[in-house]
PDB file of C-alpha atoms in Angstrom:
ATOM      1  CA  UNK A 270       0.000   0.000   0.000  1.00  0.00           C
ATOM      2  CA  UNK A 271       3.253   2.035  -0.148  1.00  0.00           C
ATOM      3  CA  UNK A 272       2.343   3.346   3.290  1.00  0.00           C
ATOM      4  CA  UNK A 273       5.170   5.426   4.660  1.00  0.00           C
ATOM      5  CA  UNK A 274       4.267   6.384   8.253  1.00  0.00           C
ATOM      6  CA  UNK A 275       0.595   5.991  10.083  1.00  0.00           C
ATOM      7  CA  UNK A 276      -2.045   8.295   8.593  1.00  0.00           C
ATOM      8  CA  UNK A 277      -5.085   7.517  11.070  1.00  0.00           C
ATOM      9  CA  UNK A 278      -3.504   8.016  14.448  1.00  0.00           C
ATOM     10  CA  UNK A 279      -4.809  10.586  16.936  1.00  0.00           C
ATOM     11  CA  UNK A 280      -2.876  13.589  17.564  1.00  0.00           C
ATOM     12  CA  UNK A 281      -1.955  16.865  16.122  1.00  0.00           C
ATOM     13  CA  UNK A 282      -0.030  16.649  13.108  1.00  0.00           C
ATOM     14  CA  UNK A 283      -0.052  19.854  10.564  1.00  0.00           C
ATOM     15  CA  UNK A 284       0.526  17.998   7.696  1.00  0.00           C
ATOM     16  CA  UNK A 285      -2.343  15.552   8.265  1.00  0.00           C
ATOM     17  CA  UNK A 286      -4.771  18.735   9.232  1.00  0.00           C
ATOM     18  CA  UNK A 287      -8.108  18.172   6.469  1.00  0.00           C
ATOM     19  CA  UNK A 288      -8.612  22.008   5.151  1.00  0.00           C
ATOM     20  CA  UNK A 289     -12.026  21.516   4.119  1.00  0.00           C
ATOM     21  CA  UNK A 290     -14.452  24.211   2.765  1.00  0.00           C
ATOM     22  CA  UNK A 291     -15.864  24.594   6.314  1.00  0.00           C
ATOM     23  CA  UNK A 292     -12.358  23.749   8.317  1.00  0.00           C
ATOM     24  CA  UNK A 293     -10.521  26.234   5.899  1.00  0.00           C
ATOM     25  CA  UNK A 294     -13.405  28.781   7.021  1.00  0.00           C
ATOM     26  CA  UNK A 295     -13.116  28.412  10.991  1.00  0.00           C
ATOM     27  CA  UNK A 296      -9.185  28.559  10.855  1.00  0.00           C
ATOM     28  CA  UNK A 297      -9.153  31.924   8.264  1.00  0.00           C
ATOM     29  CA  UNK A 298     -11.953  33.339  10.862  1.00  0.00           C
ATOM     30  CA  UNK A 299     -10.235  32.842  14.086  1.00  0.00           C
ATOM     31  CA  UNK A 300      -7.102  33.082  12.766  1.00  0.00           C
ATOM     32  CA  UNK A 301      -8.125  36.764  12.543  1.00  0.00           C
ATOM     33  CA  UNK A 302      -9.416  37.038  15.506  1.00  0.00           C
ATOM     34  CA  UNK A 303      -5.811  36.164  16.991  1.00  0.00           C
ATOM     35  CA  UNK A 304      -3.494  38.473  14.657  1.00  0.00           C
ATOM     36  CA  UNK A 305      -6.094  41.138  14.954  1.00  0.00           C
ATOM     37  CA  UNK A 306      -6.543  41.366  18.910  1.00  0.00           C
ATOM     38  CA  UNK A 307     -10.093  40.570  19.266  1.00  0.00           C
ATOM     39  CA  UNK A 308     -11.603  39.558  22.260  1.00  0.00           C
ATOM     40  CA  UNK A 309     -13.016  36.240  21.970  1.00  0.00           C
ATOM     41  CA  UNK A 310     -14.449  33.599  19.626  1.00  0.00           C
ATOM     42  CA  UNK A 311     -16.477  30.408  20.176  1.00  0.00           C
ATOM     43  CA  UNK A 312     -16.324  26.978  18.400  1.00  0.00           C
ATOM     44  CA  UNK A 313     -18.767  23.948  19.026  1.00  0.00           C
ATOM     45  CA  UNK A 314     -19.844  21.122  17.351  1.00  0.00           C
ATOM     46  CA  UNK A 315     -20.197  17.252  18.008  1.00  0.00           C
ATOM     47  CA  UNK A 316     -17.315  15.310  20.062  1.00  0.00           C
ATOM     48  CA  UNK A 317     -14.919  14.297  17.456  1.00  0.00           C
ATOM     49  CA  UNK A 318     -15.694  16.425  14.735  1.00  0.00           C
ATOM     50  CA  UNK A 319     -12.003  18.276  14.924  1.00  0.00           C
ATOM     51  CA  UNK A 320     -13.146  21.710  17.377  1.00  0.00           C
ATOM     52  CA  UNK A 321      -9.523  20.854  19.248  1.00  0.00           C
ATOM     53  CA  UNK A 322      -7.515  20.130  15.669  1.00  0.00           C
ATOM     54  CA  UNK A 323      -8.842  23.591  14.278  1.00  0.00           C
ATOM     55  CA  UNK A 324      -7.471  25.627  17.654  1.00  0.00           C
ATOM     56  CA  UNK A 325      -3.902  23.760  17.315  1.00  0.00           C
ATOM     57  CA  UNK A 326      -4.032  24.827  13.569  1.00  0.00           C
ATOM     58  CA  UNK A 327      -4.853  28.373  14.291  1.00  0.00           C
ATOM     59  CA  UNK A 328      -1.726  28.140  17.128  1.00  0.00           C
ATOM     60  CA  UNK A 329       0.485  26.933  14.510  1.00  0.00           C
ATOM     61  CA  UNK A 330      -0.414  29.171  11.879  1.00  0.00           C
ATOM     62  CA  UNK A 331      -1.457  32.534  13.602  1.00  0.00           C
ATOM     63  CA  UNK A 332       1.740  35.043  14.203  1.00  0.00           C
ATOM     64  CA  UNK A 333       2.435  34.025  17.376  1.00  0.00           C
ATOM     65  CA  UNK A 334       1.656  36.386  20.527  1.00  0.00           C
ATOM     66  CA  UNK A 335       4.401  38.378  21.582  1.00  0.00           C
ATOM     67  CA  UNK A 336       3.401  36.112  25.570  1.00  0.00           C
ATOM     68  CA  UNK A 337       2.783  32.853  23.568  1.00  0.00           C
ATOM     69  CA  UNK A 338      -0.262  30.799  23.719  1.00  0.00           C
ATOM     70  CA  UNK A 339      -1.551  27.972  25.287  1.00  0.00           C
ATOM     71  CA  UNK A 340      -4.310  25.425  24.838  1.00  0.00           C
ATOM     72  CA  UNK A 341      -5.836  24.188  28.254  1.00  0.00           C
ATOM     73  CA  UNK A 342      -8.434  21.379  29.284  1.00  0.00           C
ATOM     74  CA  UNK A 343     -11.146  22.658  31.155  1.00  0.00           C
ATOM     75  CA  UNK A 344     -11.600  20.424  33.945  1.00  0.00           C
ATOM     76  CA  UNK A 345     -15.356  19.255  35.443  1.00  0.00           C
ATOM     77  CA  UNK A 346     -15.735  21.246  38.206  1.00  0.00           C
ATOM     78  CA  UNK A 347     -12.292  22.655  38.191  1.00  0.00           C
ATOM     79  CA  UNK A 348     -12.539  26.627  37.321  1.00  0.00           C
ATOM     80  CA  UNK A 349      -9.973  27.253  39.712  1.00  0.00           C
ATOM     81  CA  UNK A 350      -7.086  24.861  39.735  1.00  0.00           C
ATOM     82  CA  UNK A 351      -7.808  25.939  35.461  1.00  0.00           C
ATOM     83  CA  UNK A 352      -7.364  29.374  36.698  1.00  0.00           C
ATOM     84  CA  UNK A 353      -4.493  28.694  38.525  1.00  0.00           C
ATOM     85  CA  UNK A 354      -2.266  26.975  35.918  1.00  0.00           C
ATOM     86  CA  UNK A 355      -3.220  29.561  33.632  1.00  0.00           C
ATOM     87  CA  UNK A 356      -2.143  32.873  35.699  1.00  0.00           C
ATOM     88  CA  UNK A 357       0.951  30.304  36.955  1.00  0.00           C
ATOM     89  CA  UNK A 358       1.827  29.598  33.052  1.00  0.00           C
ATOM     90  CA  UNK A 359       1.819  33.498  31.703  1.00  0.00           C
ATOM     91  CA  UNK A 360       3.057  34.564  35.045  1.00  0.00           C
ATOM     92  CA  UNK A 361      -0.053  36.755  36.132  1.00  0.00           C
ATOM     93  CA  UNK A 362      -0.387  36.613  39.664  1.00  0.00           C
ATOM     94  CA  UNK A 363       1.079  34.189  41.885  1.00  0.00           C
ATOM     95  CA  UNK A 364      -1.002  31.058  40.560  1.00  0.00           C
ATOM     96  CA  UNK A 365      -2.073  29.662  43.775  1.00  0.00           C
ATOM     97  CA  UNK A 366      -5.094  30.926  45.132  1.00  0.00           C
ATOM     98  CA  UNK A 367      -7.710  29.674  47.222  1.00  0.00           C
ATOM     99  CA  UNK A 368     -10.472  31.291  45.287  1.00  0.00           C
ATOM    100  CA  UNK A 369     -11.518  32.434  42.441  1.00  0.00           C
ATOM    101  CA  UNK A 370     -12.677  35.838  44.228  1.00  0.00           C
ATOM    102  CA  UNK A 371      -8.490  35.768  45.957  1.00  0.00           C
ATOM    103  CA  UNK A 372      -7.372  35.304  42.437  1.00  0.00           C
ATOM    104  CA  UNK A 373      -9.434  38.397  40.613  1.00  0.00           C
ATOM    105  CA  UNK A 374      -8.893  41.147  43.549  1.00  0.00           C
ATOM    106  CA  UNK A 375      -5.026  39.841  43.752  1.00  0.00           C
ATOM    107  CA  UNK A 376      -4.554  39.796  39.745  1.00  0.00           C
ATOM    108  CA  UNK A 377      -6.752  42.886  39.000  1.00  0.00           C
ATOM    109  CA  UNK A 378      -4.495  45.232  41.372  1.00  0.00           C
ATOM    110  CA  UNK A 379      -1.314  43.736  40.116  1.00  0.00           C
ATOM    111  CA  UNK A 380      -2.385  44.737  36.609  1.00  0.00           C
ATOM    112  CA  UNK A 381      -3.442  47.636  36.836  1.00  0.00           C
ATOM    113  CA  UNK A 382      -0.370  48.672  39.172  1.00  0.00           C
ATOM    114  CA  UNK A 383       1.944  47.478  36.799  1.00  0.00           C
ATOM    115  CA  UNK A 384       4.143  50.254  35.340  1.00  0.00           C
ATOM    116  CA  UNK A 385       5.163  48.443  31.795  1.00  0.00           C
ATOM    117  CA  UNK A 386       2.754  47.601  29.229  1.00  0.00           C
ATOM    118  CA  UNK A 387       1.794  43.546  29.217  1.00  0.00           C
ATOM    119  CA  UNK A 388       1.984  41.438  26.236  1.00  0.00           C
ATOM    120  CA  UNK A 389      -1.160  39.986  24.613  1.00  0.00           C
ATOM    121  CA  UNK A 390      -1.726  35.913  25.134  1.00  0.00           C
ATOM    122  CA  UNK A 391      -3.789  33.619  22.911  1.00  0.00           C
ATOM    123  CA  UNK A 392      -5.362  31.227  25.383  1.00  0.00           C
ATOM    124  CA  UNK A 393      -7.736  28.106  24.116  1.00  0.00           C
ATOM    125  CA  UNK A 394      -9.816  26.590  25.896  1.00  0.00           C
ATOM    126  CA  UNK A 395     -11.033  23.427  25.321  1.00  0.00           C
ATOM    127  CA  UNK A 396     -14.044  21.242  26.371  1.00  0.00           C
ATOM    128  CA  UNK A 397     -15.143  24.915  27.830  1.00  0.00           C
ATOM    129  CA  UNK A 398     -19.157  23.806  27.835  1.00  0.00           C
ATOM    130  CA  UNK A 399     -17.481  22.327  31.501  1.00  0.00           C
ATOM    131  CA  UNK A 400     -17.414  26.261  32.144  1.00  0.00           C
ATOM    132  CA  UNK A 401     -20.979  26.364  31.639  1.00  0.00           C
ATOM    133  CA  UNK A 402     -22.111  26.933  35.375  1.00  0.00           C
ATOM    134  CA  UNK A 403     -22.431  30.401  37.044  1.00  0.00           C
ATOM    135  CA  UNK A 404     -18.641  29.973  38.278  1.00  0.00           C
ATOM    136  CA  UNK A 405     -17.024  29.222  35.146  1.00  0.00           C
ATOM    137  CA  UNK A 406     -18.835  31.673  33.013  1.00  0.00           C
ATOM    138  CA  UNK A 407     -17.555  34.427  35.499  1.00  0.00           C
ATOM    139  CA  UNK A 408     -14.325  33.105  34.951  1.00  0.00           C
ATOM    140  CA  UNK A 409     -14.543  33.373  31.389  1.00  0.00           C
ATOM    141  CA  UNK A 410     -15.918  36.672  31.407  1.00  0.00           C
ATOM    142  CA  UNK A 411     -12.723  38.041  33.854  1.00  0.00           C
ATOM    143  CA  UNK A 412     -10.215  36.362  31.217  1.00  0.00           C
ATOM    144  CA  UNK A 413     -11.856  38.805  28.638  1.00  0.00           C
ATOM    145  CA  UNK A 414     -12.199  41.509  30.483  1.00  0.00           C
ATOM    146  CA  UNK A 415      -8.567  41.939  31.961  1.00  0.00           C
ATOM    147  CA  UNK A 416      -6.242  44.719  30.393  1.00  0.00           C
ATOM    148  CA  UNK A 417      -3.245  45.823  30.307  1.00  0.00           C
ATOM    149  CA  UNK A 418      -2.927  49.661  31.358  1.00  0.00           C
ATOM    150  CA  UNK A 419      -2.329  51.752  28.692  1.00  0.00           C
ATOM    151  CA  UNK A 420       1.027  53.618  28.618  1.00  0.00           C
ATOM    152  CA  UNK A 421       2.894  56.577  26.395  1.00  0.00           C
ATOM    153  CA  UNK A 422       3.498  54.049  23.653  1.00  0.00           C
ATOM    154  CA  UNK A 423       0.640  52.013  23.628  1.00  0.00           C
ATOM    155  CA  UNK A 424      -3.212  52.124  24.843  1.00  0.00           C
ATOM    156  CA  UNK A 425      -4.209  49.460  26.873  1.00  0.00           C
ATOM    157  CA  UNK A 426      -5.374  46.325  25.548  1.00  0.00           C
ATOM    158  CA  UNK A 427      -6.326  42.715  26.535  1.00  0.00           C
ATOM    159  CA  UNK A 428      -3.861  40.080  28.000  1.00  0.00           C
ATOM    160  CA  UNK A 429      -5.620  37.317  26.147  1.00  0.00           C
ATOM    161  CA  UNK A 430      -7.941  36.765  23.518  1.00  0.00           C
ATOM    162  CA  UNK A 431      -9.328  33.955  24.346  1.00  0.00           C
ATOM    163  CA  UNK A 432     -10.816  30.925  22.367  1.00  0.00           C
ATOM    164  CA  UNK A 433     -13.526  28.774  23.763  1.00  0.00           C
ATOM    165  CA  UNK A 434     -14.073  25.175  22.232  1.00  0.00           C
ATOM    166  CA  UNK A 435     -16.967  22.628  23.464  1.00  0.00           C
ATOM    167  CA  UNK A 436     -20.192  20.793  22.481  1.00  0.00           C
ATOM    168  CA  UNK A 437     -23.268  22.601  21.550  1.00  0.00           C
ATOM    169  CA  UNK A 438     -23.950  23.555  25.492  1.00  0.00           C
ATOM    170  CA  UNK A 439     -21.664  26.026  25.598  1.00  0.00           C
ATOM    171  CA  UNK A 440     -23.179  28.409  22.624  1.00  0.00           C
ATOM    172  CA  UNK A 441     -26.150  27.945  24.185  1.00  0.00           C
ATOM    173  CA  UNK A 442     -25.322  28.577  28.174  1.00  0.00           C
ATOM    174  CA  UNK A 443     -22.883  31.630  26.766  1.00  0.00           C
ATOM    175  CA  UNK A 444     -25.853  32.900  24.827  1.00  0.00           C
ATOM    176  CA  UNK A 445     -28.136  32.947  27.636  1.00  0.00           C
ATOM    177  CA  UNK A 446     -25.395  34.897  29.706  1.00  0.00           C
ATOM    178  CA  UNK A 447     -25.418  38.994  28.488  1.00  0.00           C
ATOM    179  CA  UNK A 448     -22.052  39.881  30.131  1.00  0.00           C
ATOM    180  CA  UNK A 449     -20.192  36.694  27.923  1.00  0.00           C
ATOM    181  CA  UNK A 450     -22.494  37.002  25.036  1.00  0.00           C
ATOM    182  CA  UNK A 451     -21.737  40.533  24.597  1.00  0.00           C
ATOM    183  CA  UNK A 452     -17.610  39.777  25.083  1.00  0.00           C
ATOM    184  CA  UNK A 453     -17.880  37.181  22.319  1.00  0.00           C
ATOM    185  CA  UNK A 454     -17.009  38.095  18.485  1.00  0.00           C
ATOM    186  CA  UNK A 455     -17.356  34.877  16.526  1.00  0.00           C
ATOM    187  CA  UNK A 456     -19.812  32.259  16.945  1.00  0.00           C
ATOM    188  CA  UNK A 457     -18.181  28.940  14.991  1.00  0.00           C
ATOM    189  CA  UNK A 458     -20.664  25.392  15.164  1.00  0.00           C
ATOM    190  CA  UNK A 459     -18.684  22.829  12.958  1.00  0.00           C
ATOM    191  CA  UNK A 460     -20.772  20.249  11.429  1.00  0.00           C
ATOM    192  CA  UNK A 461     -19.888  16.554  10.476  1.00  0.00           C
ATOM    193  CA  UNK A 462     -18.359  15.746   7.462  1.00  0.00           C
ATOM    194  CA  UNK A 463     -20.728  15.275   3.879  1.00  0.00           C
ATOM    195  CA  UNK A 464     -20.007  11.855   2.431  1.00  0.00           C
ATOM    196  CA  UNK A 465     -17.739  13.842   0.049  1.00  0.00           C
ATOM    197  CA  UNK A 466     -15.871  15.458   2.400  1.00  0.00           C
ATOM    198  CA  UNK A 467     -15.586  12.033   4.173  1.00  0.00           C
ATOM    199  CA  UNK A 468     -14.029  10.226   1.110  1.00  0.00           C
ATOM    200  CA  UNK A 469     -11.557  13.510   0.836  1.00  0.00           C
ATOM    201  CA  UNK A 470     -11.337  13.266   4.169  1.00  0.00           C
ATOM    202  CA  UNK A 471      -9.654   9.810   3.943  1.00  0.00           C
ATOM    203  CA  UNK A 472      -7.680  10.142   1.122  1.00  0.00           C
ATOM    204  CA  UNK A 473      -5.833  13.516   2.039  1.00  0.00           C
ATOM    205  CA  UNK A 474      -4.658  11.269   5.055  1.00  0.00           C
ATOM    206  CA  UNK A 475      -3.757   8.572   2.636  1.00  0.00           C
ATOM    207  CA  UNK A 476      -2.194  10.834   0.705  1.00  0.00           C
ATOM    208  CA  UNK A 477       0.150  12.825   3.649  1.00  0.00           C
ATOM    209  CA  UNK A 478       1.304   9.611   4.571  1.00  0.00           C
ATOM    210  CA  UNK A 479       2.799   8.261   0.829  1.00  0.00           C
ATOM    211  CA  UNK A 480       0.117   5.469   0.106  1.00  0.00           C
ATOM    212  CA  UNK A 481      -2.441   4.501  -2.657  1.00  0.00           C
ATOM    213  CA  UNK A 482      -5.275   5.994  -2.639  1.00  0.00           C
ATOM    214  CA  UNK A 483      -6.908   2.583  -3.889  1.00  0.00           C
ATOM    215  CA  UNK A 484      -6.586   0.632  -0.746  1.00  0.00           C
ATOM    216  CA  UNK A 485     -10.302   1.675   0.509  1.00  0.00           C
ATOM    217  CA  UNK A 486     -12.498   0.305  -1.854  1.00  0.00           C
ATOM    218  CA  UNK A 487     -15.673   2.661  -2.674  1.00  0.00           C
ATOM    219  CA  UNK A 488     -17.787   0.682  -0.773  1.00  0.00           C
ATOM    220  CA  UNK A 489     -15.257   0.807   1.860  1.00  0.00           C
ATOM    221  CA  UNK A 490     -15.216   4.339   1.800  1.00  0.00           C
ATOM    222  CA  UNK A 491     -19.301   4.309   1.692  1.00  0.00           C
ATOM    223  CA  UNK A 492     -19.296   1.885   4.845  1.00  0.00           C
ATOM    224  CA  UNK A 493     -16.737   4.032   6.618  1.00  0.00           C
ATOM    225  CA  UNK A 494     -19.028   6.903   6.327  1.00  0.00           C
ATOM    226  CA  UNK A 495     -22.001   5.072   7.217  1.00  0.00           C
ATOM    227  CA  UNK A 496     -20.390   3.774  10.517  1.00  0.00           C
ATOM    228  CA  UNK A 497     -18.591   6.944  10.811  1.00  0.00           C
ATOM    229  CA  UNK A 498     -21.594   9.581  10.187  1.00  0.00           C
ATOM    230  CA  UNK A 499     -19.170  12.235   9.159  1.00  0.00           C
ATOM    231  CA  UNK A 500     -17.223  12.277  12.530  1.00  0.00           C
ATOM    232  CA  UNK A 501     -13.248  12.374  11.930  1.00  0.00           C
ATOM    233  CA  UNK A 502     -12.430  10.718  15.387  1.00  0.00           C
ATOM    234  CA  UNK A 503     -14.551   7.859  14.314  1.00  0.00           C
ATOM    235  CA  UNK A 504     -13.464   7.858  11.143  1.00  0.00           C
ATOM    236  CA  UNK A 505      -9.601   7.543  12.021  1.00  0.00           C
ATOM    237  CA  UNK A 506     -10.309   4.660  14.378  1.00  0.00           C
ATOM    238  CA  UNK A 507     -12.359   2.381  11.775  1.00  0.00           C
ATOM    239  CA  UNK A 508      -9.837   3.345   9.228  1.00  0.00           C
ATOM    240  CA  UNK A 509      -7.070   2.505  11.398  1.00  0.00           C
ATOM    241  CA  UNK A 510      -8.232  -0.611  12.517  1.00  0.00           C
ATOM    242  CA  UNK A 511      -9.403  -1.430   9.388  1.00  0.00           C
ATOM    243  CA  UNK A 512      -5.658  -1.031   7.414  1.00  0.00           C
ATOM    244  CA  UNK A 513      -4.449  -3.220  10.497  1.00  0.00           C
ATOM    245  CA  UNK A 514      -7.293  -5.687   9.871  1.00  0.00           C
ATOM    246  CA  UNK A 515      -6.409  -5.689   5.981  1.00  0.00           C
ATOM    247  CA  UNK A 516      -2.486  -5.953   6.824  1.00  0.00           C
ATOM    248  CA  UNK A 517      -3.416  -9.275   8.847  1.00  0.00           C
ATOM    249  CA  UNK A 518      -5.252 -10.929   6.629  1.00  0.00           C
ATOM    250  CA  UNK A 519      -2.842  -9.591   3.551  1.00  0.00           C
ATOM    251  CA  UNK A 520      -5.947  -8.315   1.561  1.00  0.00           C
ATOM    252  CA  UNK A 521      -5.485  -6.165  -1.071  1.00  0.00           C
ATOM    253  CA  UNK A 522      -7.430  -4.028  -1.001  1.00  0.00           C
ATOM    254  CA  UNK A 523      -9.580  -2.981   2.163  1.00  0.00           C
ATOM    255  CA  UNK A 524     -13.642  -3.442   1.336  1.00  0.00           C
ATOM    256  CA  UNK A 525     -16.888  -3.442   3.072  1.00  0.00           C
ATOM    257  CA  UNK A 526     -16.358  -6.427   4.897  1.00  0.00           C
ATOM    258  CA  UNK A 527     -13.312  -5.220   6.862  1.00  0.00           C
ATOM    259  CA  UNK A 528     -14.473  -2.162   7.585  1.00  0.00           C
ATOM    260  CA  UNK A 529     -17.657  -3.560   8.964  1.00  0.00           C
ATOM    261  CA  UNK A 530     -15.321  -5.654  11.051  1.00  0.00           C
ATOM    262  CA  UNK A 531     -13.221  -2.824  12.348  1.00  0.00           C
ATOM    263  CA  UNK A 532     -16.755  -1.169  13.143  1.00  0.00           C
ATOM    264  CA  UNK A 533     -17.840  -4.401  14.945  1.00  0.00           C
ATOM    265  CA  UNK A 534     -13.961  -4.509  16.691  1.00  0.00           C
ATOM    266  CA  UNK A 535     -14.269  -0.685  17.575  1.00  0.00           C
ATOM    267  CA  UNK A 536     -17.766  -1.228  19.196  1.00  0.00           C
ATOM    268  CA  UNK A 537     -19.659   0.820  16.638  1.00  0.00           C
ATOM    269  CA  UNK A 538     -21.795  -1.958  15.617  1.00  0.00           C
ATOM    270  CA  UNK A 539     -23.270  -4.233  18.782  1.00  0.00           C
ATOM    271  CA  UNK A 540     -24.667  -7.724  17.821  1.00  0.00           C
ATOM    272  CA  UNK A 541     -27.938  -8.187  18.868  1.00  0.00           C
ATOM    273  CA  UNK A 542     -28.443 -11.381  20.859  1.00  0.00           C
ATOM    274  CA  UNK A 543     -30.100 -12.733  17.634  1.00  0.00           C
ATOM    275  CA  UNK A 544     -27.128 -11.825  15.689  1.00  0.00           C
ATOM    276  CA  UNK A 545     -28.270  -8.514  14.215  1.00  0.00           C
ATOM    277  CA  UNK A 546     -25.993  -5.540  13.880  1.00  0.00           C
ATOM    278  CA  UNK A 547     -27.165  -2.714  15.811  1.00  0.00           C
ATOM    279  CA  UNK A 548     -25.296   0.501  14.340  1.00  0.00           C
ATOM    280  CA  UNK A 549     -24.709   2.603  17.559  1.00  0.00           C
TER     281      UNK A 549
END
């Protein structure tokens, strides 16, 4: 199959990155929103559809902050150890506080004591819908709302813009919040994948990774996106497991029947007690 290195594993790798027609969009859109300044912007969409791929690509592309950037899990029920790490990792504050009240009276004064001008941060946050409570939207809305005084030079401006990333939840808990619906400049919700974009999907991967773009059979490609419904993280495992499937049993090519037992394998299809595939 003239495979040359693995082209369905997970992780961030650029030159595996699909630039679909709605991808290419949400990384042009808040890739402006980070060389421009803006506040904040908001992505959601289905788990797995690529929300935490599209932030890494607009890290790696974006001219980098002159404070750097940083991508950060939002814990369950963990505003402030997230707070924490994040004031510990740009050095605002002293990144150990009790509270989240401690943290905004200590941080606020220290700002807007500080002599020198601070430099702007690009801070994503992902599964941020676990930010949906009372707590964590306040949270939210004091990243957005801190500044850096304005000097001689410069007038103030924000020490991050922030990017928030999580399942459909979060638009709607941020929407029904004024004070973080107002802060917020870009609404993003990323769809699955079309059965197009699913076979292109597959084949740019085949295609970053040196092999034949033959090996999944059309009706391969039409069971993948069947079992897959349009969602890349599914997708990579059944196609994964499928090439590893097809490598064991030397096939040629991979076909219906090996995908279907990757999606069996991966737990996407259950087997009824009477035998009958149930497509979950």
């Amino acid at each position: 199959w003239n495979i040359k290195s693995t082209p369905f594993l997970p992780g961030f790798d650029c030159k595996f990155v699909y630039l679909g027609p709605h991808y290419d969009e949400a990384i042009a859109r808040f890739r402006f929103l980070a060389e421009s300044c803006r506040l904040a912007g908001i992505i959601v969409g289905p788990p797995g559809t690529g929300k935490t791929t599209i932030m890494r690509e607009v890290m790696h592309l974006a001219d980098r902050p002159a404070a750097g950037s940083l991508l950060v899990d939002a814990p369950g029920n963990g505003s402030l150890a997230m707070a924490n790490y994040i004031f510990h990792h740009f050095k605002v504050g002293q990144g150990s506080y009790a509270s989240l009240a401690e943290a905004e009276l200590d941080i606020t004064s220290r700002v807007a004591a500080s002599t020198g001008q601070a430099d702007r941060a690009l801070l994503c946050i992902d599964n941020a819908h676990n930010l949906a409570d009372e707590q964590g939207l306040h949270l939210i809305r004091f990243l957005i709302d801190l500044r850096s005084p304005s000097t001689k030079a410069k007038p103030e401006q924000p020490l991050f813009t922030v990017f928030l990333s999580g399942n459909t939840n979060l638009a709607e808990s941020v929407r029904n919040n004024p004070d973080v619906r107002e802060r917020i400049q870009l609404f993003y919700s990323l769809a699955p994948l079309s059965k197009e974009e699913s076979t292109a999907y597959i084949q740019h991967h085949m295609r970053a990774a040196g092999g034949d773009l033959w090996v999944f059979s059309e009706d391969a490609l039409n069971a993948l996106y069947e079992f897959g419904r349009g969602i890349p993280r599914r997708i990579n495992l059944l196609c994964d497991t499928s090439l590893m499937l097809g490598f064991a049993a030397k096939a040629e090519c991979i076909n219906r029947a090996i995908v279907t037992q990757a999606a069996t394998d991966t737990g996407m299809i259950k087997l009824e007690p009477d035998g009958r595939e149930n497509n979950s």
